CSV table of N, CA, C and O in Angstrom, one decimal:
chain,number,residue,atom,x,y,z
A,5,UNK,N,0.8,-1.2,0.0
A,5,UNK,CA,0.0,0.0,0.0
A,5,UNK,C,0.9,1.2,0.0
A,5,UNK,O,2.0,1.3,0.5
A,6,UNK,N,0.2,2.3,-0.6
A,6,UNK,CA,1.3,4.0,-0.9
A,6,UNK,C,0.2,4.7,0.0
A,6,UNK,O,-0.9,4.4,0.4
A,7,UNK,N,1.1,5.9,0.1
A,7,UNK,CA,0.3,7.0,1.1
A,7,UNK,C,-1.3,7.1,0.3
A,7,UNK,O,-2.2,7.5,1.0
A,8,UNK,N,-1.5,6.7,-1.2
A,8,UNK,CA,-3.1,7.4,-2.2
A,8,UNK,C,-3.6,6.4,-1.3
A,8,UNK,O,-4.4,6.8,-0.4
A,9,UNK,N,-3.3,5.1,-1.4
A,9,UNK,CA,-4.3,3.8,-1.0
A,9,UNK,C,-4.8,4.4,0.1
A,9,UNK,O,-6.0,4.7,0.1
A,10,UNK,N,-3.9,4.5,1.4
A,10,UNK,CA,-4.2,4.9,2.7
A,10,UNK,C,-4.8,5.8,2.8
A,10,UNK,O,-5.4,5.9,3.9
A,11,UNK,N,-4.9,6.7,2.2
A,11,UNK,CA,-5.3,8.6,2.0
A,11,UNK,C,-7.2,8.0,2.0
A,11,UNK,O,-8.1,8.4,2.8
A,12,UNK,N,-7.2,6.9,1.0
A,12,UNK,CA,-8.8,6.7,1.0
A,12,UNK,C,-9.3,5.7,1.7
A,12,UNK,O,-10.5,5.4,1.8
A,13,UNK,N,-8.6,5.1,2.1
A,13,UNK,CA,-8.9,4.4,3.5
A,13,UNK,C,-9.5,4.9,4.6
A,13,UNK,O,-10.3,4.3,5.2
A,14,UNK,N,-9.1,6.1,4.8
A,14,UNK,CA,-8.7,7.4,5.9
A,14,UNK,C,-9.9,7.8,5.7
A,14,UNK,O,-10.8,7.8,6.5
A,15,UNK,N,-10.1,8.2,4.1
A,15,UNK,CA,-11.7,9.0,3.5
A,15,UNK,C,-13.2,8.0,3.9
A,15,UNK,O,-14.3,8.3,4.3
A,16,UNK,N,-12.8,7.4,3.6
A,16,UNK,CA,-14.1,6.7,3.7
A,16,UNK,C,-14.1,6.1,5.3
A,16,UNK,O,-15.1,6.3,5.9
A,17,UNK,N,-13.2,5.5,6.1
A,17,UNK,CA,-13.6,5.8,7.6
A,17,UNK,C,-13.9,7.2,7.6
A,17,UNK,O,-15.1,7.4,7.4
A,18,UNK,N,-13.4,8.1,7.8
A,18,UNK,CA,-13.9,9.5,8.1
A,18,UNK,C,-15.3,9.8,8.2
A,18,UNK,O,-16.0,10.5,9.0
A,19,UNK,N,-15.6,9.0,6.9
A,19,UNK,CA,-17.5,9.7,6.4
A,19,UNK,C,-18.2,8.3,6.7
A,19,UNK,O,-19.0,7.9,5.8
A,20,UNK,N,-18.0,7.6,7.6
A,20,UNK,CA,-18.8,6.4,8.3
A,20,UNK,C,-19.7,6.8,9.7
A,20,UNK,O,-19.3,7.7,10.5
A,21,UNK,N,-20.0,6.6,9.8
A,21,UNK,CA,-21.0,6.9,11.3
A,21,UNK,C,-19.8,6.8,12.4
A,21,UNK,O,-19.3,5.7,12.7
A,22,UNK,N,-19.7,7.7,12.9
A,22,UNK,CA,-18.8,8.6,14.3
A,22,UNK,C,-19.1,7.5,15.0
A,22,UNK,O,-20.2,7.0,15.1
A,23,UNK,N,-17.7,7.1,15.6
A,23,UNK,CA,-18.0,5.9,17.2
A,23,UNK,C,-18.0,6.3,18.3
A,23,UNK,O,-17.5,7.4,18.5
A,24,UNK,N,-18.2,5.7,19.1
A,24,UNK,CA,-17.6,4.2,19.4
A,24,UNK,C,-19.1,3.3,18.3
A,24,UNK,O,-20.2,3.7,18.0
A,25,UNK,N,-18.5,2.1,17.8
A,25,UNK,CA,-20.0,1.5,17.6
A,25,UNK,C,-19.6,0.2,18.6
A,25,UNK,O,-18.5,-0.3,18.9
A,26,UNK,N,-20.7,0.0,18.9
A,26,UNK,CA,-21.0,-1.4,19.9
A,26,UNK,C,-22.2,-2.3,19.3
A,26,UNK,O,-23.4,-2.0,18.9
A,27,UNK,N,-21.4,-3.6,19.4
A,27,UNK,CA,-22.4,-5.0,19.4
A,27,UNK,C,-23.5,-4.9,20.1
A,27,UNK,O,-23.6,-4.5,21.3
A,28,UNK,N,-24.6,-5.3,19.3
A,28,UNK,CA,-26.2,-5.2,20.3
A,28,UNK,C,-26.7,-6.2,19.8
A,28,UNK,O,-27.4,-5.9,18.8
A,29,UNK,N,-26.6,-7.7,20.4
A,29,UNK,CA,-27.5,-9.0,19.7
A,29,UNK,C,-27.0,-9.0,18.5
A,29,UNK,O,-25.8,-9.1,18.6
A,30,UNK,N,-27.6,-8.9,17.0
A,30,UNK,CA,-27.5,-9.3,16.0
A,30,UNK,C,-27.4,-7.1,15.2
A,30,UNK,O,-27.5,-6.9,14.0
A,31,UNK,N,-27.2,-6.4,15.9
A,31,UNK,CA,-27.1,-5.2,15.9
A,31,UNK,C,-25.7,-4.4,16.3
A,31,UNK,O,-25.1,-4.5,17.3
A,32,UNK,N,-25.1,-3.4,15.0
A,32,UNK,CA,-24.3,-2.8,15.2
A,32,UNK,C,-24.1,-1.3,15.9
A,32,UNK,O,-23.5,-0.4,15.3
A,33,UNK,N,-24.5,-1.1,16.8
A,33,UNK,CA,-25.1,0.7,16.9
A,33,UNK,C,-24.2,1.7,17.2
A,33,UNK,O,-23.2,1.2,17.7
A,34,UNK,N,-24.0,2.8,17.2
A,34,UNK,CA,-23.5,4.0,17.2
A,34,UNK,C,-24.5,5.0,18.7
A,34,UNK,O,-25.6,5.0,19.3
A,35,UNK,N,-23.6,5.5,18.7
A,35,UNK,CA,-24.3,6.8,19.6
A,35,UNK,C,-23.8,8.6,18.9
A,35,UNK,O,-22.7,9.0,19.0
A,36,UNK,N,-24.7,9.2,18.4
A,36,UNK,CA,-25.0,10.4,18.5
A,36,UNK,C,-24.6,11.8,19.5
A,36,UNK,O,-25.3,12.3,20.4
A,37,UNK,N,-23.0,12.2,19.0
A,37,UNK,CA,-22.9,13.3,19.9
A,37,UNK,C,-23.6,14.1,20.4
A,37,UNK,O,-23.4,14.5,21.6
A,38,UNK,N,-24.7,14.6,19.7
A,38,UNK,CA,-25.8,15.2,20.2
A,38,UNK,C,-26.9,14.2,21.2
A,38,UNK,O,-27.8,14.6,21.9
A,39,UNK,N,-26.6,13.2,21.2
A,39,UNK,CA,-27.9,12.2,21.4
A,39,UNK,C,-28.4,12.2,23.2
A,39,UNK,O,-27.7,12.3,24.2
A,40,UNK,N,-29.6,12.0,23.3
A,40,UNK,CA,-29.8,12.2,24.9
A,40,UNK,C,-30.3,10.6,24.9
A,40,UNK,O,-30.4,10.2,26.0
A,41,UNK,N,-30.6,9.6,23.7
A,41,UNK,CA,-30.4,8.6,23.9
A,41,UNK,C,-29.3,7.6,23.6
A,41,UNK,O,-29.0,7.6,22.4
A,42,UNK,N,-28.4,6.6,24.4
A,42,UNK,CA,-27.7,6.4,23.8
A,42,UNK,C,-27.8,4.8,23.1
A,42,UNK,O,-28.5,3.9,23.4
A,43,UNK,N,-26.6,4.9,22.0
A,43,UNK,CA,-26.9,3.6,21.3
A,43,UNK,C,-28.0,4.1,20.0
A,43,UNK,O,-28.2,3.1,19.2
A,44,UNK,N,-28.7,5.1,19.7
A,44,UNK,CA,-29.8,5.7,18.6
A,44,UNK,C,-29.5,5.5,17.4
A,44,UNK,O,-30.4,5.9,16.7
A,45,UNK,N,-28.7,5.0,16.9
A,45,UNK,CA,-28.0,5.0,15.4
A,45,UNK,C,-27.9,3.5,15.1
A,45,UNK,O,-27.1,3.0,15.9
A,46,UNK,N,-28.6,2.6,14.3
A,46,UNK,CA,-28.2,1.7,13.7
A,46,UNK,C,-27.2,1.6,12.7
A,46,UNK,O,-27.6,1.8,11.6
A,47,UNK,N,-25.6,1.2,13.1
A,47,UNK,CA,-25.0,0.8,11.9
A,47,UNK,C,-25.1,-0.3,11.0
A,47,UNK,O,-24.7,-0.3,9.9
A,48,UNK,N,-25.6,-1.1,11.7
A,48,UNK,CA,-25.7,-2.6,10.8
A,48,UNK,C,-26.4,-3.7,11.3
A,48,UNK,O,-26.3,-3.9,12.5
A,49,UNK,N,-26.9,-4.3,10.9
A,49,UNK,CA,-27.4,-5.5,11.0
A,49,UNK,C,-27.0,-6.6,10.4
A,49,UNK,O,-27.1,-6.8,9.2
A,50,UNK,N,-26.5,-7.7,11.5
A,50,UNK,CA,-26.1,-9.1,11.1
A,50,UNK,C,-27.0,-9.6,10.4
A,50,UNK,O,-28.1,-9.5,11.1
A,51,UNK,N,-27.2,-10.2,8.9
A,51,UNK,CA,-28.6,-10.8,8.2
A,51,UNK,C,-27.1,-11.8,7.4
A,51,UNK,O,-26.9,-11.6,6.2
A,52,UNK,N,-26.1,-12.7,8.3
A,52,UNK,CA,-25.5,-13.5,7.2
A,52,UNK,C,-26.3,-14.8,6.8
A,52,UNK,O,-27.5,-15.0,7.2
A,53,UNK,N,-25.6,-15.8,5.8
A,53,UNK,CA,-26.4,-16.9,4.9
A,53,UNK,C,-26.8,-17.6,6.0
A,53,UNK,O,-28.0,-17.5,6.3
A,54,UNK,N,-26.1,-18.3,6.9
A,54,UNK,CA,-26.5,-18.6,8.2
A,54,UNK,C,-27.2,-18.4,8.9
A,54,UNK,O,-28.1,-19.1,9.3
A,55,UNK,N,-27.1,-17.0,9.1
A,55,UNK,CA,-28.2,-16.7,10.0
A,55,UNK,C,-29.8,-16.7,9.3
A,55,UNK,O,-30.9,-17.2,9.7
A,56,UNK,N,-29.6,-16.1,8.5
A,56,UNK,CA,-30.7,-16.6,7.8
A,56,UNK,C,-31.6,-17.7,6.9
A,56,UNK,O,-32.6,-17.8,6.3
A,57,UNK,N,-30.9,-18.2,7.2
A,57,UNK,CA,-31.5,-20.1,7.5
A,57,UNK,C,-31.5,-20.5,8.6
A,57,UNK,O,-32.1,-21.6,8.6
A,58,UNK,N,-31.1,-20.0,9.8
A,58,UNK,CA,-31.4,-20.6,11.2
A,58,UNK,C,-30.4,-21.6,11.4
A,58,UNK,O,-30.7,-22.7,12.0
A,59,UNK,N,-29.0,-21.2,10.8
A,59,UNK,CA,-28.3,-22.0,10.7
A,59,UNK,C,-27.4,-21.6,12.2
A,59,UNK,O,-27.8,-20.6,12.9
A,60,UNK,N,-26.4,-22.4,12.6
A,60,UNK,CA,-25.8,-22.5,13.6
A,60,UNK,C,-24.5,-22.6,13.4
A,60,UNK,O,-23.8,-22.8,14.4
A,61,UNK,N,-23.9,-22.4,11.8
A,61,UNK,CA,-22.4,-22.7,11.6
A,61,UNK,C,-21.1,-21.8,11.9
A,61,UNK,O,-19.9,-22.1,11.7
A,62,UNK,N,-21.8,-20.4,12.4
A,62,UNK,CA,-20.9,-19.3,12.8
A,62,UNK,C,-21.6,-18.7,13.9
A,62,UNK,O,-22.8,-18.9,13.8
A,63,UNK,N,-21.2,-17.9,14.9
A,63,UNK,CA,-21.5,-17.3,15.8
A,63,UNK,C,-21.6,-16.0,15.0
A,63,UNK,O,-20.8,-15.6,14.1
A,64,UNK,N,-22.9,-15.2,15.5
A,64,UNK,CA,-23.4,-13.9,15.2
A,64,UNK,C,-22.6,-12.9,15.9
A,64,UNK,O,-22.3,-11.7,15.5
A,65,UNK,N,-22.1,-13.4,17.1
A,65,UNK,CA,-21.3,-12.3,18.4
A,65,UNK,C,-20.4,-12.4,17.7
A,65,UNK,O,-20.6,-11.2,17.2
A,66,UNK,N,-19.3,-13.0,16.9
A,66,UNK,CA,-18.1,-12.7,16.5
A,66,UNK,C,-17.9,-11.6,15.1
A,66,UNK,O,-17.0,-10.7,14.9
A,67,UNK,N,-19.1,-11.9,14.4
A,67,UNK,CA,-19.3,-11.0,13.3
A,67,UNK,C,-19.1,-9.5,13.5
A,67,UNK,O,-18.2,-8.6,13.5
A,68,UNK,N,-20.7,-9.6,13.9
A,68,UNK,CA,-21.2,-8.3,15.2
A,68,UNK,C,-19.8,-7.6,15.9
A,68,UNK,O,-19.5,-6.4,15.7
A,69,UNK,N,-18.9,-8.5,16.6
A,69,UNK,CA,-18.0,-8.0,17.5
A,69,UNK,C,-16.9,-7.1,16.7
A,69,UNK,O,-16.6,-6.0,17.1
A,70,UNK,N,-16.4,-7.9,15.4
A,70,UNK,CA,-15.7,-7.8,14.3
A,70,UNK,C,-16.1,-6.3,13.7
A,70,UNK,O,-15.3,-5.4,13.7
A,71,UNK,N,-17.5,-6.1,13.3
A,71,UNK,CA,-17.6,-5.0,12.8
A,71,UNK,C,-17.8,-3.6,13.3
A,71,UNK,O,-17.7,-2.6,12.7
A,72,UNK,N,-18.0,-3.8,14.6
A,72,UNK,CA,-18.5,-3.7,16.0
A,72,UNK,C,-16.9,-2.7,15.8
A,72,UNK,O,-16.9,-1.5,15.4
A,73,UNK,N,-16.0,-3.3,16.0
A,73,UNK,CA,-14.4,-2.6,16.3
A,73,UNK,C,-13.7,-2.6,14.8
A,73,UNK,O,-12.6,-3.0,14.6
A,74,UNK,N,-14.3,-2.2,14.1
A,74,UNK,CA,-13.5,-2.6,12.4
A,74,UNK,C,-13.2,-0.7,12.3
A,74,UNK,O,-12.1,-0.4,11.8
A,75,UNK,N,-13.9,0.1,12.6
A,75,UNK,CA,-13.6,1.8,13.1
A,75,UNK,C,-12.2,1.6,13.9
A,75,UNK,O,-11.1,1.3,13.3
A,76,UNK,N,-12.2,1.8,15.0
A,76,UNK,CA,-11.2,1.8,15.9
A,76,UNK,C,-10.1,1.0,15.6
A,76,UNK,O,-9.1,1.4,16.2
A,77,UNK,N,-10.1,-0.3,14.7
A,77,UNK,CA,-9.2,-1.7,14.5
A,77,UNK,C,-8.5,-0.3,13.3
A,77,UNK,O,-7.5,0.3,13.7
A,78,UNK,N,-9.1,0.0,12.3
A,78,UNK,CA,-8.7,0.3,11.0
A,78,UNK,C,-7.9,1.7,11.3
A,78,UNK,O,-6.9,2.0,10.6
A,79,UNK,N,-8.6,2.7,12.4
A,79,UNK,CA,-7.7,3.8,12.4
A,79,UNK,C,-6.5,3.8,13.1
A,79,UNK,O,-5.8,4.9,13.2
A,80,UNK,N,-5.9,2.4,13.8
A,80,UNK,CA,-5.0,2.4,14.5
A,80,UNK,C,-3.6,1.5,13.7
A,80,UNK,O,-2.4,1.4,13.9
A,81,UNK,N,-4.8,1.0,12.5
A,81,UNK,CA,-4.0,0.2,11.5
A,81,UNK,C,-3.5,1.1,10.5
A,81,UNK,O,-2.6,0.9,9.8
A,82,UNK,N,-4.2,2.1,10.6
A,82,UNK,CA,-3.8,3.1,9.5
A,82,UNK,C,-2.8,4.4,10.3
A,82,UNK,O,-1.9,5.2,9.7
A,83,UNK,N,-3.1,4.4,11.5
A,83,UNK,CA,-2.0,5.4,12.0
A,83,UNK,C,-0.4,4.8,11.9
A,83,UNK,O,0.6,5.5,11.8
A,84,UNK,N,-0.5,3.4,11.8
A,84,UNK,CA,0.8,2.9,12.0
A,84,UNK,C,1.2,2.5,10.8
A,84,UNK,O,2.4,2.2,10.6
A,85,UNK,N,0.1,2.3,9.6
A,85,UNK,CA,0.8,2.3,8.1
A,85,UNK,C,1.4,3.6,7.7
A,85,UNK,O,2.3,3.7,6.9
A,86,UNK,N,0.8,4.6,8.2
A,86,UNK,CA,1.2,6.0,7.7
A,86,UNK,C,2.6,6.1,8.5
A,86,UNK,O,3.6,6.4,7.9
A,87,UNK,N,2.7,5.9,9.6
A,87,UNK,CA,3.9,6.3,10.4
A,87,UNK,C,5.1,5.6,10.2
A,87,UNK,O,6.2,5.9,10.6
A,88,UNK,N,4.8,4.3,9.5
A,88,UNK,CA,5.7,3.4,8.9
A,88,UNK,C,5.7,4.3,7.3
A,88,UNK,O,6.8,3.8,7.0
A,89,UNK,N,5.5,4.8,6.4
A,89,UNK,CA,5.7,5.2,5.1
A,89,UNK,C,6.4,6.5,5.5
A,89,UNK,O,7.5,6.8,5.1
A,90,UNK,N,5.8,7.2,6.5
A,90,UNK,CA,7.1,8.7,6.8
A,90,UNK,C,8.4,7.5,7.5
A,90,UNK,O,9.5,7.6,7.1
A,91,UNK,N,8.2,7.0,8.0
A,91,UNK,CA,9.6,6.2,8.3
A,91,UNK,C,10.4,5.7,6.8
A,91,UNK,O,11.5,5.3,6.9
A,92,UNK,N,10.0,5.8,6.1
A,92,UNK,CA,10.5,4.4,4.9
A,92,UNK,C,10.8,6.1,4.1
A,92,UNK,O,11.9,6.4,3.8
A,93,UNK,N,9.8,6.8,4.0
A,93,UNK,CA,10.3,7.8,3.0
A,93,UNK,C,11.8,9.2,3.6
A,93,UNK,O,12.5,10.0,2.9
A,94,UNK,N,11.5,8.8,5.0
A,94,UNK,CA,12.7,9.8,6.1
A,94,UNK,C,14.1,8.6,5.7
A,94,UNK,O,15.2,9.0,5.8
A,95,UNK,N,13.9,7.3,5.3
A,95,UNK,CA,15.2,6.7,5.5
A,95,UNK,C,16.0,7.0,3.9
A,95,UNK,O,17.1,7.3,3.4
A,96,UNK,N,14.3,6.7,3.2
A,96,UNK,CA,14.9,7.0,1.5
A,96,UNK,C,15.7,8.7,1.5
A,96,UNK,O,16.8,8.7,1.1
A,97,UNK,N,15.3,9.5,1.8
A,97,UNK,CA,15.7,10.9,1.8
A,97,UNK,C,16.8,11.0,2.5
A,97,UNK,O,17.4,12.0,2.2
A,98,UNK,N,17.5,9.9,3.9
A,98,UNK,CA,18.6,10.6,4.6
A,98,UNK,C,19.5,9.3,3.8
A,98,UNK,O,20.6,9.7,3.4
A,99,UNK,N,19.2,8.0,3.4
A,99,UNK,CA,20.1,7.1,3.2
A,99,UNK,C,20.9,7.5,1.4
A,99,UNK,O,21.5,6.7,0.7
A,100,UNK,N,20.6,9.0,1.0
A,100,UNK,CA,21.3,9.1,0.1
A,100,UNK,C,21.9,10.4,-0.1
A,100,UNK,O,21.9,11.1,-1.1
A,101,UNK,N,22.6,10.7,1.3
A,101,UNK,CA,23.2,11.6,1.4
A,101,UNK,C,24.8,11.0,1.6
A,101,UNK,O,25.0,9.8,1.8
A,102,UNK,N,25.6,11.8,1.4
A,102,UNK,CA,27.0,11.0,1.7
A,102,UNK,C,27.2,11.2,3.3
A,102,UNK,O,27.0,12.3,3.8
A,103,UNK,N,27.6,10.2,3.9
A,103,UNK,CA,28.4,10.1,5.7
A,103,UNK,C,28.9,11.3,6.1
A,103,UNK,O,28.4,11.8,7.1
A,104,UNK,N,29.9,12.0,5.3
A,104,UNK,CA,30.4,13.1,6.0
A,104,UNK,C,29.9,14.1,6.2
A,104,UNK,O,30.3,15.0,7.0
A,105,UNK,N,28.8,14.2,5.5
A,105,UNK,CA,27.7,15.6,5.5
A,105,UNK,C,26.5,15.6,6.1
A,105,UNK,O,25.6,16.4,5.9
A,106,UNK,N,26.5,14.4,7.1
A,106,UNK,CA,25.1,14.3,7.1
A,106,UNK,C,25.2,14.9,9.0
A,106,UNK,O,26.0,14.7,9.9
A,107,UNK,N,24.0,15.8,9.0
A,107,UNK,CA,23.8,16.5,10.1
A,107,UNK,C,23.2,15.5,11.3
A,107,UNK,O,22.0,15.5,11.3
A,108,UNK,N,24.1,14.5,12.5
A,108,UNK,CA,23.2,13.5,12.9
A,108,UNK,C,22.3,14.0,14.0
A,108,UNK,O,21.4,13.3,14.4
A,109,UNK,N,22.6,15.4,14.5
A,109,UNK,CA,21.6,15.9,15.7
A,109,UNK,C,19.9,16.0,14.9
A,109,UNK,O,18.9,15.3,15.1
A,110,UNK,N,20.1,17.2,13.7
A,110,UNK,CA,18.9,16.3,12.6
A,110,UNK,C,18.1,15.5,12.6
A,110,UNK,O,16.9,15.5,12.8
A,111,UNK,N,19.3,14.5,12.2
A,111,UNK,CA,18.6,12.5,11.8
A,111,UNK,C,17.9,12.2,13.2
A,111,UNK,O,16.8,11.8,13.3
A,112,UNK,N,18.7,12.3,14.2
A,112,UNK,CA,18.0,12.0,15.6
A,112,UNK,C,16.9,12.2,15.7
A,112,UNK,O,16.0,11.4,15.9
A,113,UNK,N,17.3,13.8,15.6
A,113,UNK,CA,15.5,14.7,15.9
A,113,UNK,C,14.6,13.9,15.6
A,113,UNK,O,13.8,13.3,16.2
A,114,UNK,N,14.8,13.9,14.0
A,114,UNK,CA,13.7,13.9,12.9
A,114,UNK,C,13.5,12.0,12.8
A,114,UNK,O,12.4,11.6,12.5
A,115,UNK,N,14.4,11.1,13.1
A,115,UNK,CA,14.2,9.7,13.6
A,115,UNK,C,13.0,9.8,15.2
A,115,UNK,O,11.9,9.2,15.3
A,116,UNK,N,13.6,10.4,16.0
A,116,UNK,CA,12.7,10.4,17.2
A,116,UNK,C,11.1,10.4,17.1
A,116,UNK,O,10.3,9.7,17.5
A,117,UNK,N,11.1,11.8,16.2
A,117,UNK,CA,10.0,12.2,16.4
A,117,UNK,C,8.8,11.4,15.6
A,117,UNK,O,7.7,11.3,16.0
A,118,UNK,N,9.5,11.0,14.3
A,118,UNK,CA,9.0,9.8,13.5
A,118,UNK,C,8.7,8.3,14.6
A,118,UNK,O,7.9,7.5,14.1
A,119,UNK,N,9.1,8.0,15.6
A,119,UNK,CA,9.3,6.8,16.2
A,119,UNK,C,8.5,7.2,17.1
A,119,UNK,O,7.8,6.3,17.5
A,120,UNK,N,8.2,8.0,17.7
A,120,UNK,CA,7.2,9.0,19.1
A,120,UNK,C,8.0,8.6,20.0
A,120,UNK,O,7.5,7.9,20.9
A,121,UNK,N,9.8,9.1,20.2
A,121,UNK,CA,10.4,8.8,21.6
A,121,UNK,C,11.2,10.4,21.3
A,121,UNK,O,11.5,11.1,20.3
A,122,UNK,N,11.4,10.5,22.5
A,122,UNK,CA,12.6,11.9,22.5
A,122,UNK,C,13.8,10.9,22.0
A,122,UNK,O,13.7,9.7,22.0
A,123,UNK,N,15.0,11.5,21.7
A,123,UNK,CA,16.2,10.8,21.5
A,123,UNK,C,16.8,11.5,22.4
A,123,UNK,O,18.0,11.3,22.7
């Protein structure tokens, strides 16, 4: 994946229904910053082949659970794809400078701050 891929990854979580969302039986729901009730927003409903035959060959809680955290799962997967591509593109930009010129208080900094530690 390149920073475009991830860029619309990013887009379309963005313009999804605002979380937290939580599992509710066979129900995905949301809550409304404004909302004085909570849980008011249906995101989804489990209706799989299974379930709708009355079948018993997957658990509904795991689905549910799965999509339930697929928001919060994807933005933490995507904070660390992005922070991994400024890493790969900070190494491409310093690994082609020559040794003697290279400013290492800089590289530190700018390694640190890429990695979220002080150096």
């Amino acid at each position: 994946m390149n920073a475009e891929d991830l860029a619309s990854i990013r887009r379309r979580l963005d313009a999804a229904t605002p979380g937290p969302w939580r599992g509710a039986g066979d129900q995905v729901r949301a809550t409304a910053a404004d909302a004085l009730i909570e849980d008011n927003i249906l995101v989804a409903y489990y209706t799989g082949h299974d379930h709708r035959l009355g079948l018993e060959t997957t658990g509904v809680a795991a689905d549910v659970d799965l999509i339930a955290h697929a928001p919060t799962d994807i933005a933490a997967l995507l904070g660390d794809a992005e922070r991994l591509i400024e890493i790969r593109d900070f190494h491409r930009e310093w690994g082609d400078q020559d040794t003697d010129t290279l400013d290492l208080l800089t590289l530190w900094e700018q390694l640190g701050r890429l990695l979220g530690v002080t150096p």
